[in-house]
Coordinates of C-alpha atoms in Angstrom, one line a residue:
M1 CA -2.8 12.7 -78.9
N2 CA -6.1 14.5 -79.6
V3 CA -7.0 11.9 -82.2
V4 CA -6.4 8.9 -79.5
R5 CA -8.3 11.0 -76.6
N6 CA -11.3 11.5 -79.0
A7 CA -11.2 7.8 -80.0
V8 CA -11.3 6.8 -76.4
H9 CA -14.1 9.3 -75.5
N10 CA -16.4 8.0 -78.3
A11 CA -15.8 4.4 -77.5
L12 CA -16.8 5.0 -73.6
R13 CA -19.7 7.3 -74.5
P14 CA -22.3 4.6 -74.8
A15 CA -21.2 2.9 -71.6
L16 CA -21.3 6.2 -69.7
R17 CA -24.9 6.7 -70.9
S18 CA -25.9 3.3 -70.0
R19 CA -25.2 4.1 -66.1
P20 CA -28.1 5.0 -63.8
Y21 CA -26.5 7.9 -62.5
A22 CA -25.8 9.4 -65.8
T23 CA -29.4 10.1 -66.4
Y24 CA -30.6 13.7 -65.0
V25 CA -33.3 13.4 -62.1
P26 CA -35.0 16.4 -61.0
P27 CA -34.6 17.2 -57.4
A28 CA -38.4 17.5 -56.8
S29 CA -38.9 13.7 -57.6
L30 CA -36.3 12.5 -55.3
K31 CA -38.5 13.4 -52.1
E32 CA -40.6 10.4 -52.8
V33 CA -37.8 8.0 -53.5
G34 CA -36.6 6.0 -50.4
P35 CA -32.8 5.8 -49.6
G36 CA -32.7 2.2 -50.6
Q37 CA -33.8 3.1 -54.0
R38 CA -30.8 5.4 -54.6
P39 CA -28.0 3.4 -56.0
W40 CA -26.1 6.5 -57.1
L41 CA -25.8 7.6 -53.5
S42 CA -23.3 6.0 -51.1
S43 CA -24.9 3.8 -48.3
R44 CA -22.2 4.5 -45.9
Q45 CA -23.3 6.5 -42.5
P46 CA -21.2 9.0 -41.1
P47 CA -19.2 8.0 -38.1
E48 CA -20.7 8.3 -34.6
S49 CA -17.6 9.9 -33.0
P50 CA -15.5 12.7 -34.6
N51 CA -12.5 10.7 -33.3
F52 CA -13.1 8.1 -35.7
Y53 CA -10.2 9.5 -38.2
T54 CA -7.6 9.6 -35.3
G55 CA -6.4 6.1 -35.3
R56 CA -7.3 5.8 -31.5
A57 CA -10.9 6.6 -31.3
E58 CA -11.7 4.7 -28.4
Y59 CA -8.9 6.3 -26.4
Y60 CA -9.7 9.8 -27.2
D61 CA -13.4 8.9 -26.3
S62 CA -12.4 7.9 -23.0
L63 CA -10.4 11.0 -22.5
N64 CA -13.2 13.2 -23.7
D65 CA -15.6 11.5 -21.3
L66 CA -13.3 11.8 -18.4
E67 CA -12.7 15.5 -19.0
T68 CA -16.4 16.0 -19.3
S69 CA -17.2 14.1 -16.0
I70 CA -14.4 16.2 -14.4
Q71 CA -16.0 19.4 -15.6
H72 CA -19.4 18.4 -14.5
T73 CA -18.3 17.1 -11.0
R74 CA -16.1 20.2 -10.4
A75 CA -19.1 22.6 -11.1
A76 CA -21.5 20.5 -9.0
L77 CA -18.8 20.7 -6.0
T78 CA -18.4 24.2 -6.5
S79 CA -22.2 24.9 -6.3
L80 CA -22.4 22.9 -3.1
Q81 CA -19.3 25.1 -1.5
L82 CA -17.2 22.0 -1.3
L83 CA -14.3 23.6 -3.5
P84 CA -11.9 24.9 -3.3
L85 CA -11.1 23.1 0.2
P86 CA -8.7 24.5 2.7
A87 CA -5.6 22.9 4.0
F88 CA -7.2 21.1 7.2
A89 CA -10.2 19.8 5.2
R90 CA -8.1 18.5 2.4
A91 CA -6.0 16.6 4.9
A92 CA -9.0 15.1 6.7
I93 CA -10.2 13.3 3.3
P94 CA -9.5 9.6 3.5
P95 CA -6.7 8.2 1.4
A96 CA -7.1 6.9 -1.9
Q97 CA -7.9 3.1 -2.5
H98 CA -8.0 2.5 -6.2
V99 CA -6.7 -0.2 -8.3
W100 CA -6.5 1.0 -11.8
Q101 CA -5.9 -1.4 -14.8
T102 CA -2.3 -1.8 -15.9
K103 CA -1.1 -0.6 -19.3
Q104 CA -1.3 -4.1 -20.7
D105 CA -4.9 -4.4 -19.5
I106 CA -6.0 -1.3 -21.4
I107 CA -4.1 -2.3 -24.5
Q108 CA -5.9 -5.7 -24.4
R109 CA -9.4 -4.1 -23.8
M110 CA -8.9 -1.4 -26.5
R111 CA -7.0 -3.6 -29.0
M112 CA -4.4 -0.8 -30.2
T113 CA -1.1 0.2 -29.1
L114 CA -0.8 2.6 -26.0
S115 CA 2.3 4.6 -25.1
T116 CA 3.3 5.2 -21.8
T117 CA 2.7 9.1 -22.1
R118 CA -1.0 8.3 -23.0
Y119 CA -1.3 5.9 -20.2
R120 CA 0.0 8.2 -17.6
R121 CA -2.4 11.0 -19.1
L122 CA -5.3 8.6 -18.5
I123 CA -4.3 7.8 -15.2
K124 CA -3.9 11.6 -14.2
L125 CA -7.5 12.1 -15.0
L126 CA -8.8 9.1 -13.1
N127 CA -6.9 10.2 -10.1
Q128 CA -8.3 13.7 -10.3
L129 CA -11.9 12.2 -10.6
D130 CA -11.4 9.8 -7.8
Q131 CA -10.3 12.7 -5.5
Y132 CA -13.7 14.5 -6.3
R133 CA -15.3 11.2 -5.6
R134 CA -13.8 11.2 -1.9
I135 CA -14.6 14.7 -1.3
A136 CA -18.3 14.2 -2.4
D137 CA -18.3 10.7 -0.2
V138 CA -17.1 12.5 2.8
A139 CA -19.9 15.5 2.3
G140 CA -22.5 13.0 1.9
V141 CA -23.4 13.5 -1.6
D142 CA -24.6 10.1 -2.5
V143 CA -25.9 10.7 -5.8
L144 CA -22.7 12.4 -7.2
T145 CA -20.7 9.7 -5.5
E146 CA -22.6 6.8 -7.2
R147 CA -22.3 8.4 -10.6
I148 CA -18.3 8.8 -10.3
E149 CA -18.2 5.3 -9.0
G150 CA -19.8 4.1 -12.3
V151 CA -17.2 5.8 -14.3
L152 CA -14.3 4.6 -12.3
S153 CA -15.2 1.1 -12.2
V154 CA -14.7 0.8 -15.9
F155 CA -10.8 1.5 -15.4
E156 CA -10.5 -0.5 -12.2
K157 CA -9.8 -4.2 -11.8
P158 CA -12.4 -6.6 -11.3
N159 CA -10.5 -8.1 -8.2
K160 CA -10.1 -4.7 -6.5
E161 CA -11.6 -6.1 -3.2
A162 CA -9.1 -8.9 -3.0
I163 CA -6.1 -6.8 -3.6
L164 CA -6.9 -4.4 -1.2
A165 CA -7.6 -7.0 1.4
H166 CA -4.2 -8.7 0.9
G167 CA -2.3 -5.6 1.4
K168 CA -3.9 -4.8 4.8
K169 CA -2.1 -6.0 7.9
K170 CA -3.4 -8.7 10.1
P171 CA -4.1 -7.5 13.4
V172 CA -1.9 -9.0 16.3
A173 CA -3.9 -11.4 18.4
F174 CA -3.7 -11.8 22.1
D175 CA -3.8 -15.0 23.8
D176 CA -5.8 -16.1 27.0
Y177 CA -2.8 -14.8 29.2
G178 CA -2.6 -11.3 27.6
R179 CA 0.6 -12.2 25.5
T180 CA 1.1 -11.1 21.8
Y181 CA 3.0 -13.2 19.2
T182 CA 4.8 -11.3 16.6
I183 CA 7.6 -12.1 14.0
G184 CA 10.3 -9.9 12.8
R185 CA 12.8 -10.2 10.1
R186 CA 16.1 -8.7 9.2
K187 CA 18.5 -9.8 6.7
T188 CA 18.5 -13.5 7.1
S189 CA 17.4 -13.4 10.7
T190 CA 14.0 -14.5 11.8
A191 CA 12.9 -13.8 15.3
R192 CA 9.4 -15.0 17.2
V193 CA 8.7 -12.6 19.9
W194 CA 6.4 -13.2 22.9
T195 CA 5.4 -10.1 24.9
I196 CA 3.5 -9.5 28.0
A197 CA 2.7 -6.9 30.3
V198 CA 4.8 -6.7 33.7
Q199 CA 2.3 -7.9 36.7
R200 CA 2.4 -5.3 39.2
P201 CA 1.3 -6.6 42.7
P202 CA -1.8 -4.8 44.2
E203 CA -1.2 -2.1 46.7
E204 CA -1.4 -3.2 50.3
P205 CA -4.2 -1.3 52.1
V206 CA -3.2 0.8 54.9
E207 CA -4.2 -0.7 58.3
E208 CA -6.3 1.8 60.4
Q209 CA -5.5 2.1 64.2
N210 CA -7.9 2.3 67.2
A211 CA -7.8 4.9 69.8
D212 CA -5.0 3.0 71.6
G213 CA -2.7 3.0 68.5
Q214 CA -3.3 -0.7 67.7
T215 CA -4.4 -2.2 64.5
A216 CA -7.0 -4.8 64.0
D217 CA -4.4 -7.7 63.9
E218 CA -2.9 -6.5 67.0
E219 CA -6.4 -6.8 68.5
V220 CA -7.0 -10.1 67.5
L221 CA -3.4 -11.7 68.6
P222 CA -4.2 -11.6 72.4
Q223 CA -7.6 -13.4 71.7
M224 CA -5.8 -16.0 69.6
E225 CA -3.3 -16.8 72.3
S226 CA -6.0 -17.8 74.6
T227 CA -6.9 -20.7 72.1
V228 CA -5.3 -23.6 70.7
V229 CA -4.2 -21.7 67.8
S230 CA -2.0 -19.6 70.2
A231 CA 1.0 -22.1 69.5
I232 CA 1.2 -21.0 65.9
E233 CA 3.2 -17.8 65.3
Y234 CA 1.5 -15.2 63.3
I235 CA 3.8 -14.5 60.1
P236 CA 2.7 -11.3 58.1
P237 CA 3.0 -11.8 54.3
K238 CA 6.2 -10.4 52.7
P239 CA 5.7 -8.1 49.6
V240 CA 6.7 -9.6 46.1
K241 CA 9.3 -7.7 44.5
V242 CA 8.9 -7.0 40.8
T243 CA 12.0 -6.7 38.6
S244 CA 12.2 -4.4 35.8
T245 CA 11.7 -5.7 32.1
N246 CA 13.1 -9.0 31.4
I247 CA 14.3 -9.7 27.8
V248 CA 15.0 -13.3 27.1
I249 CA 16.6 -14.4 24.0
N250 CA 17.1 -18.0 23.3
N251 CA 16.8 -18.8 27.2
R252 CA 19.5 -16.4 27.7
P253 CA 19.5 -12.7 29.2
L254 CA 19.8 -9.8 26.7
V255 CA 23.3 -8.7 28.1
E256 CA 24.6 -12.2 27.9
Y257 CA 23.3 -12.8 24.3
F258 CA 24.4 -9.4 23.0
P259 CA 27.7 -8.4 24.5
Q260 CA 27.9 -5.3 22.1
L261 CA 26.2 -2.3 23.2
A262 CA 24.9 -1.3 19.8
D263 CA 22.8 -4.5 19.4
R264 CA 21.5 -4.1 23.1
E265 CA 20.3 -0.4 22.2
R266 CA 18.7 -1.6 18.9
V267 CA 16.7 -4.1 21.0
I268 CA 15.5 -1.9 23.4
L269 CA 14.8 1.3 21.0
P270 CA 11.2 0.7 20.7
F271 CA 10.7 0.7 24.5
K272 CA 12.6 4.0 24.6
I273 CA 10.7 5.7 21.6
A274 CA 7.3 4.6 23.2
G275 CA 8.2 5.6 26.9
L276 CA 7.3 2.1 28.0
V277 CA 10.8 0.9 29.4
G278 CA 10.1 -1.4 32.1
A279 CA 6.4 -2.1 31.3
Y280 CA 6.7 -5.4 29.3
N281 CA 8.5 -8.7 29.6
V282 CA 9.7 -10.2 26.2
F283 CA 10.6 -13.8 25.4
S284 CA 12.2 -14.2 22.0
I285 CA 13.5 -17.3 19.7
V286 CA 15.7 -16.0 16.9
R287 CA 17.4 -18.2 14.3
G288 CA 19.7 -17.2 11.5
G289 CA 22.3 -14.4 10.6
G290 CA 24.4 -12.5 12.7
S291 CA 24.1 -10.0 15.7
T292 CA 23.1 -7.3 13.7
G293 CA 20.2 -8.9 11.7
Q294 CA 19.1 -10.9 15.0
S295 CA 18.8 -7.7 17.0
G296 CA 17.1 -5.9 14.2
A297 CA 14.6 -8.7 13.8
I298 CA 13.8 -8.6 17.5
S299 CA 13.4 -4.9 17.6
L300 CA 10.9 -5.2 14.7
G301 CA 9.0 -7.7 16.7
I302 CA 8.9 -5.9 19.8
A303 CA 7.8 -2.6 17.9
K304 CA 4.6 -4.5 16.5
A305 CA 3.7 -5.9 20.0
L306 CA 3.9 -2.5 21.6
A307 CA 1.6 -1.0 18.7
A308 CA -0.9 -3.9 19.7
H309 CA -0.7 -3.3 23.3
V310 CA -0.8 0.4 23.4
P311 CA -2.4 1.6 20.0
D312 CA -1.5 5.3 20.9
V313 CA 2.3 4.9 20.5
E314 CA 1.8 3.6 16.9
P315 CA 2.2 6.7 15.1
L316 CA 5.6 7.3 17.0
L317 CA 6.9 4.1 16.1
Q318 CA 5.7 4.6 12.5
K319 CA 7.6 7.9 12.2
A320 CA 10.8 6.2 13.7
K321 CA 10.3 3.5 11.0
L322 CA 10.4 0.8 13.4
L323 CA 7.3 -0.9 12.0
R324 CA 8.6 -1.6 8.7
R325 CA 11.0 -4.1 7.7
D326 CA 14.4 -3.0 6.7
P327 CA 14.8 -4.4 3.0
R328 CA 18.6 -3.7 2.9
M329 CA 20.4 -7.0 2.2
V330 CA 24.1 -8.1 1.5
E331 CA 24.6 -7.9 -2.3
R332 CA 25.3 -11.3 -3.9
K333 CA 28.7 -12.3 -5.1
K334 CA 29.5 -11.9 -8.8
T335 CA 31.2 -14.3 -11.0
N336 CA 35.1 -13.6 -11.4
R337 CA 34.5 -11.3 -8.3
R338 CA 36.0 -11.5 -5.0
K339 CA 32.7 -10.2 -3.4
A340 CA 29.7 -8.3 -5.0
R341 CA 32.0 -5.4 -6.5
A342 CA 35.6 -6.2 -5.3
A343 CA 37.8 -7.4 -8.0
V344 CA 40.4 -10.1 -7.4
R345 CA 43.6 -8.9 -7.1
R346 CA 46.0 -10.6 -9.3
P347 CA 49.9 -10.6 -9.6
C348 CA 51.5 -8.5 -12.5
F349 CA 54.1 -10.8 -13.8
H350 CA 55.7 -8.2 -16.0
R351 CA 57.0 -6.5 -12.9
L352 CA 58.5 -9.7 -11.2
R353 CA 62.2 -9.8 -11.2
R354 CA 63.9 -12.4 -13.0
Y355 CA 66.8 -13.9 -10.8

């Protein structure tokens, strides 16, 4: 083996000596030699980021940038005595209105696989930084707010304004007569509801009496008798009686359309919670479904109308969950089932008696 090794070494020795880096160059002479004239040195430059060798360099660079931004922002808010906030000040901060990019959008931008755990970690840092942005915005620190928005805009969807505008509820409009038109849905029922305030007649002024105890009309009547108008009898106007709230459904009264008490209570529940029983008249046209679905649809339409007429009662209706559509529906029937889950009862032939 030693003989073969020496023979190979002697054969390759001339080739090794012919290489440029095999010759010895003094270090002092390398000072005047440029980097392009050093073929024995590698031309590769060191990576810009220390996360280059992790396999997810862009992801960890983003995490490091967010953590650095959070640290600097927290230090700035603390120096301005805006952190920590008491409970009542934290409740006064406006709610978050961010639309982050989805997991697939970030994967497509970074061109790498991203697990759900890493995505949640990224979103957690973004939410914390957005909370600091809202604090700075309320406090009026515009410089800090603009810098944070520049960082958050990288991870938000480009059509953020359109998405937020689509989620907002359209305000209920009033017509020339002061009526509101709302729509309520429940199960397969749809109700169109028109709501108008009850018109109260103006109070009649109290007639003043003179020293003899006669009113102004009683003084005029004897004078009218001496003229041609004396033949016409004086008829005082009758006061107009105003009834309580009228709820008309498909041109039928509430009691006649919903004979069951539970359905009627469901319809007038928004009036009871808002304390506006007898203050508004309701005319509704409802289609589809049964009595439960129709009464729930009318109740939703009435609640929306009352929130538009009296904005002060909107928190009460919202807390009672009357301003949101009830999403519960009947589960569809399944194949080989009697209904959604109930199985078909089949006879047991082995138990039948043979006659």
